[in-house]
Coordinates of C-alpha atoms and ligand atoms in Angstrom, one line a residue:
X122 CA 79.3 130.9 100.0
X123 CA 82.6 132.2 99.3
X124 CA 83.6 129.2 98.1
X125 CA 86.8 129.6 96.6
X126 CA 87.2 132.7 99.1
X127 CA 86.7 130.0 101.3
X128 CA 89.8 127.6 99.9
X129 CA 91.9 129.6 99.5
X130 CA 91.8 131.0 103.4
X131 CA 92.1 127.0 104.4
X132 CA 95.1 127.4 102.1
X133 CA 96.3 130.1 103.7
X134 CA 96.3 127.9 107.0
X135 CA 98.2 124.8 105.5
X136 CA 101.5 126.2 105.5
X137 CA 102.5 125.5 108.6
X138 CA 101.2 122.4 108.2
X139 CA 104.7 120.3 107.5
X140 CA 102.8 116.4 107.9
X141 CA 103.7 116.0 103.6
X142 CA 104.1 112.1 104.4
X143 CA 104.8 109.4 101.2
X144 CA 103.2 108.3 97.8
X145 CA 102.3 104.9 98.4
X146 CA 105.5 103.2 97.1
X147 CA 104.1 99.3 97.5
X148 CA 103.0 100.1 93.4
X149 CA 105.5 101.5 91.5
X150 CA 104.2 103.3 89.0
X151 CA 102.0 105.1 92.0
X152 CA 105.6 105.4 93.7
X153 CA 106.5 108.2 91.2
X154 CA 104.2 110.7 91.5
X155 CA 105.5 114.3 92.7
X156 CA 104.5 114.8 95.9
X157 CA 103.9 118.1 95.9
X158 CA 101.0 118.3 93.7
X159 CA 98.1 119.7 95.2
X160 CA 94.5 120.3 94.6
X161 CA 91.0 121.0 95.2
X162 CA 87.4 120.9 93.7
X163 CA 83.5 121.3 95.2
X164 CA 81.4 121.8 92.4
X165 CA 77.3 122.8 94.7
X166 CA 74.6 120.3 94.2
X167 CA 73.5 124.1 91.7
X168 CA 76.6 123.4 89.4
X169 CA 78.4 125.6 90.3
X170 CA 82.7 124.8 90.9
X171 CA 85.6 126.4 93.0
X172 CA 89.0 125.1 92.3
X173 CA 92.8 125.4 93.0
X174 CA 96.4 124.2 92.5
X175 CA 96.7 120.9 90.7
X176 CA 92.6 120.9 90.2
X177 CA 93.1 119.7 86.7
X178 CA 95.5 117.2 86.8
X179 CA 94.9 113.8 86.3
X180 CA 96.1 111.5 89.3
X181 CA 94.7 107.8 90.5
X182 CA 91.6 107.2 92.3
X183 CA 92.5 103.6 92.8
X184 CA 89.9 102.5 96.3
X185 CA 88.4 105.9 95.5
X186 CA 86.5 104.0 92.7
X187 CA 85.4 101.2 95.2
X188 CA 82.8 103.2 96.2
X189 CA 81.4 103.3 92.6
X190 CA 81.3 99.5 92.1
X191 CA 79.2 99.3 95.1
X192 CA 76.9 101.7 93.7
X193 CA 76.6 100.1 90.3
X194 CA 76.0 96.6 92.0
X195 CA 74.2 97.9 94.3
X196 CA 71.7 98.8 91.0
X197 CA 72.0 95.1 90.2
X198 CA 71.2 92.7 93.1
X199 CA 69.3 95.5 95.6
X200 CA 69.5 94.6 98.9
X201 CA 70.6 90.9 98.5
X202 CA 74.4 92.7 98.1
X203 CA 74.9 92.1 101.6
X204 CA 74.7 89.2 101.4
X205 CA 78.4 88.4 100.3
X206 CA 80.1 91.7 102.1
X207 CA 79.1 93.2 105.5
X208 CA 78.4 97.2 106.4
X209 CA 81.0 97.7 109.6
X210 CA 83.5 99.2 109.8
X211 CA 87.1 97.0 109.5
X212 CA 89.4 99.3 111.7
X213 CA 92.1 97.0 109.6
X214 CA 93.9 98.5 107.3
X215 CA 92.8 97.7 103.5
X216 CA 94.4 95.2 102.6
X217 CA 94.4 93.0 105.4
X218 CA 94.0 89.0 105.8
X219 CA 93.3 89.2 108.9
X220 CA 89.3 89.1 109.6
X221 CA 88.6 87.7 106.5
X222 CA 89.1 83.9 107.5
X223 CA 87.2 85.1 111.2
X224 CA 84.8 86.0 109.1
X225 CA 84.2 83.1 106.9
X226 CA 85.2 84.7 103.3
X227 CA 82.9 87.2 104.3
X228 CA 84.0 90.9 104.0
X229 CA 83.0 93.6 106.7
X230 CA 82.5 96.4 104.0
X231 CA 83.1 97.3 100.5
X232 CA 84.9 99.4 101.1
X233 CA 88.5 97.0 101.9
X234 CA 90.3 95.4 99.1
X235 CA 88.3 91.7 99.8
X236 CA 85.0 93.6 99.6
X237 CA 86.1 95.4 96.4
X238 CA 86.8 91.8 94.6
X239 CA 83.6 90.4 95.9
X240 CA 81.4 94.0 95.0
X241 CA 83.7 92.9 91.2
X242 CA 82.8 89.3 91.7
X243 CA 78.9 90.4 91.7
X244 CA 79.5 92.7 88.4
X245 CA 82.0 90.1 86.2
X246 CA 78.1 88.1 87.5
X247 CA 75.8 89.8 86.1
X248 CA 77.8 92.3 82.6
X249 CA 78.4 90.6 79.7
X250 CA 81.8 92.8 79.0
X251 CA 82.2 94.1 83.1
X252 CA 84.9 96.6 82.8
X253 CA 83.6 98.6 79.2
X254 CA 80.0 98.7 81.5
X255 CA 81.6 100.3 84.0
X256 CA 84.1 102.5 82.8
X257 CA 81.2 103.7 81.0
X258 CA 79.1 104.5 83.5
X259 CA 82.2 106.6 85.7
X260 CA 82.0 108.6 82.3
X261 CA 78.3 109.2 82.0
X262 CA 79.0 110.1 85.8
X263 CA 82.4 112.4 85.5
X264 CA 80.8 114.3 82.0
X265 CA 84.0 113.1 80.7
X266 CA 83.4 111.2 77.8
X267 CA 87.5 110.4 77.6
X268 CA 87.6 108.7 80.7
X269 CA 89.9 105.5 79.9
X270 CA 92.0 102.4 82.6
X271 CA 95.0 103.4 82.8
X272 CA 97.1 100.1 82.1
X273 CA 100.2 101.8 83.1
X274 CA 99.3 101.1 86.5
X275 CA 96.9 98.5 87.1
X276 CA 99.6 97.0 85.2
X277 CA 102.2 97.9 87.7
X278 CA 99.9 96.4 90.1
X279 CA 99.5 93.1 88.9
X280 CA 103.1 92.5 88.8
X281 CA 103.0 93.3 92.6
X282 CA 99.6 92.4 93.5
X283 CA 99.9 89.0 96.1
X284 CA 97.8 89.9 99.0
X285 CA 94.6 90.6 96.4
X286 CA 95.6 87.2 94.5
X287 CA 96.2 85.8 98.7
X288 CA 92.9 87.8 100.2
X289 CA 90.3 86.2 96.1
X290 CA 92.1 83.3 96.6
X291 CA 90.7 82.3 100.3
X292 CA 87.7 83.9 98.8
X293 CA 87.1 81.4 96.7
X294 CA 88.5 78.8 98.7
X295 CA 85.1 79.8 101.2
X296 CA 82.5 80.1 98.7
X297 CA 82.2 84.2 98.6
X298 CA 83.9 83.9 94.7
X299 CA 82.2 82.0 92.0
X300 CA 83.7 83.6 88.9
X301 CA 88.0 83.5 87.6
X302 CA 89.4 84.2 90.3
X303 CA 91.6 86.1 86.9
X304 CA 89.2 87.8 85.7
X305 CA 87.5 89.2 89.1
X306 CA 91.1 90.7 90.0
X307 CA 92.0 92.1 86.2
X308 CA 88.3 94.2 87.0
X309 CA 89.7 95.1 90.2
X310 CA 92.9 96.4 89.0
X311 CA 91.8 98.3 86.0
X312 CA 88.8 100.2 87.7
X313 CA 91.1 101.1 90.4
X314 CA 93.2 102.5 87.6
X315 CA 90.9 105.6 86.5
X316 CA 92.7 108.6 86.3
X317 CA 90.3 111.0 86.8
X318 CA 90.7 114.9 87.8
X319 CA 90.0 117.3 91.1
X320 CA 86.7 118.8 89.2
X321 CA 85.7 115.2 87.4
X322 CA 85.2 113.1 90.5
X323 CA 83.4 116.0 93.0
X324 CA 81.2 115.8 90.0
X325 CA 81.4 112.0 89.7
X326 CA 80.2 111.5 93.1
X327 CA 77.8 114.9 92.5
X328 CA 74.1 112.0 92.8
X329 CA 75.5 111.5 96.4
X330 CA 75.5 114.6 97.6
X331 CA 72.0 114.5 95.2
X332 CA 70.2 112.1 97.1
X333 CA 71.1 109.7 94.8
X334 CA 70.3 111.8 91.6
X335 CA 72.3 113.4 89.5
X336 CA 71.4 117.7 89.4
X337 CA 73.1 117.9 86.2
X338 CA 71.6 115.3 83.9
X339 CA 68.5 114.7 86.3
X340 CA 69.7 111.2 86.5
X341 CA 68.6 108.4 89.0
X342 CA 71.0 106.9 89.5
X343 CA 70.7 105.2 93.1
X344 CA 67.2 106.2 95.3
X345 CA 67.8 108.1 98.0
X346 CA 66.9 105.3 100.2
X347 CA 70.5 103.0 98.7
X348 CA 72.2 106.9 98.2
X349 CA 71.6 107.3 102.0
X350 CA 73.4 103.5 102.9
X351 CA 76.0 104.3 100.3
X352 CA 77.0 107.5 102.6
X353 CA 76.4 105.7 105.5
X354 CA 79.2 103.1 104.4
X355 CA 81.5 105.7 103.4
X356 CA 80.9 107.0 106.4
X357 CA 81.5 104.1 108.8
X358 CA 84.1 102.3 106.7
X359 CA 86.2 105.2 103.6
X360 CA 89.4 105.6 105.8
X361 CA 89.7 101.9 107.0
X362 CA 91.0 102.0 110.5
X363 CA 91.1 105.2 110.7
X364 CA 87.0 106.3 109.9
X365 CA 86.8 107.2 113.4
X366 CA 89.8 109.7 113.2
X367 CA 88.1 111.4 109.6
X368 CA 84.6 111.1 111.5
X369 CA 85.4 113.1 114.5
X370 CA 87.9 116.0 112.4
X371 CA 86.0 116.3 109.1
X372 CA 82.4 115.2 110.0
X373 CA 81.4 113.9 106.1
X374 CA 80.7 110.8 104.7
X375 CA 84.3 110.2 102.1
X376 CA 86.4 108.0 100.8
X377 CA 89.8 107.9 100.6
X378 CA 92.5 106.3 97.6
X379 CA 96.2 105.2 98.0
X380 CA 96.5 107.1 94.5
X381 CA 96.5 110.6 97.5
X382 CA 92.6 111.5 96.3
X383 CA 89.8 111.7 99.2
X384 CA 86.4 112.9 97.8
X385 CA 83.7 113.3 100.8
X386 CA 80.4 115.0 100.3
X387 CA 77.4 117.5 102.9
X388 CA 74.4 116.0 101.8
X389 CA 72.0 118.5 99.8
X390 CA 75.4 121.0 99.0
X391 CA 78.4 119.6 97.5
X392 CA 80.8 116.9 97.0
X393 CA 84.7 118.0 97.7
X394 CA 87.8 117.2 96.4
X395 CA 91.6 116.9 96.9
X396 CA 94.1 116.0 96.0
X397 CA 98.0 115.0 98.0
X398 CA 99.9 111.8 96.8
X399 CA 101.9 111.9 100.3
X400 CA 99.4 108.9 102.2
X401 CA 100.1 108.9 106.4
X402 CA 100.5 105.2 107.2
X403 CA 96.2 104.8 107.7
X404 CA 97.3 105.4 103.5
X405 CA 95.2 108.2 103.6
X406 CA 96.5 111.5 102.1
X407 CA 97.6 113.6 105.2
X408 CA 97.8 117.3 103.8
X409 CA 93.8 116.1 101.8
X410 CA 92.4 115.6 105.3
X411 CA 93.7 118.1 107.6
X412 CA 92.7 120.9 104.7
X413 CA 89.6 118.6 104.8
X414 CA 89.1 119.4 108.6
X415 CA 90.2 122.8 108.3
X416 CA 87.5 123.6 105.5
X417 CA 84.3 121.8 107.5
X418 CA 85.7 123.8 110.7
X419 CA 85.6 127.5 108.9
X420 CA 82.5 126.9 106.8
X421 CA 80.9 125.1 109.7
X422 CA 79.6 122.3 107.7
X423 CA 79.3 119.4 109.1
X424 CA 76.7 116.1 108.9
X425 CA 76.5 115.9 112.4
Ligands
LIG155 N1 94.4 99.6 94.3 C1 94.9 99.5 95.4 C2 95.0 98.7 96.3 O1 94.6 97.4 96.0 C3 94.2 100.0 96.1 C4 94.7 100.2 98.2 C5 94.1 101.3 98.3 O2 93.2 102.8 97.4 N2 93.7 101.7 99.5 O3 96.1 98.2 96.9

């Protein structure tokens, strides 16, 4: 398939699409990002690369990092993981407190903030230097050994992180956080702060399009059964209370972040990342979702 041509055609079709949305405003540093930025990168299982627009510019991956922390925790804990976090769609916003008390502090899934905080707690429990080890893991997957946490963004989020503090305090009270809450929160804000280009991020996720095997380095990251399960959670929970809409319109497992990035994979074929900082009301990239909808329609590629 001539993906370069297809990406360009889809971009032309986007010209009539006016719903730009707004960059996340609750994190002061994210408010400053130019809403007109737009980048796409697609990498195939055979390491063929196609990109357009601002695909080589770094952006804040935010919640997309929740997939990577889940993968690391799944490597360490196997199926015991699911005693502390569920695999059901939440149907609520990413930072909602509402279900957590009803569910006795067991978050619905690892991609809402509460679930990601539990995953961070598990990593803090298992790893000597969680921040360093997580960063090394992401560096290896991305092929960029110089990736860093962005202190400017993590500090900015920390300065207004009241909701995440509320979530973790409630879970601590209900017995589902085992470590010091400030240590876990600090780790969480840091992993959300990583900045990557569309190209780096697409490569990072390629192993999930390849049954858990990184096809470039040949390293087995997850068993195929575990990779299937991570993809299933992305399909059902990757877009919070818009997961149904994304499945309906795009038909691929994926994950969004409030930095405006979306990653999606087609098993055995490709990983694709779109970045456009304007978010819709559910906190997902407005143009990013539209682009992927048109792209999977044009290529007739979907898991369904
Ligand atoms: N760091 C953000 C937060 O905790 C991540 C949210 C997101 O990307 N959906 O609110």
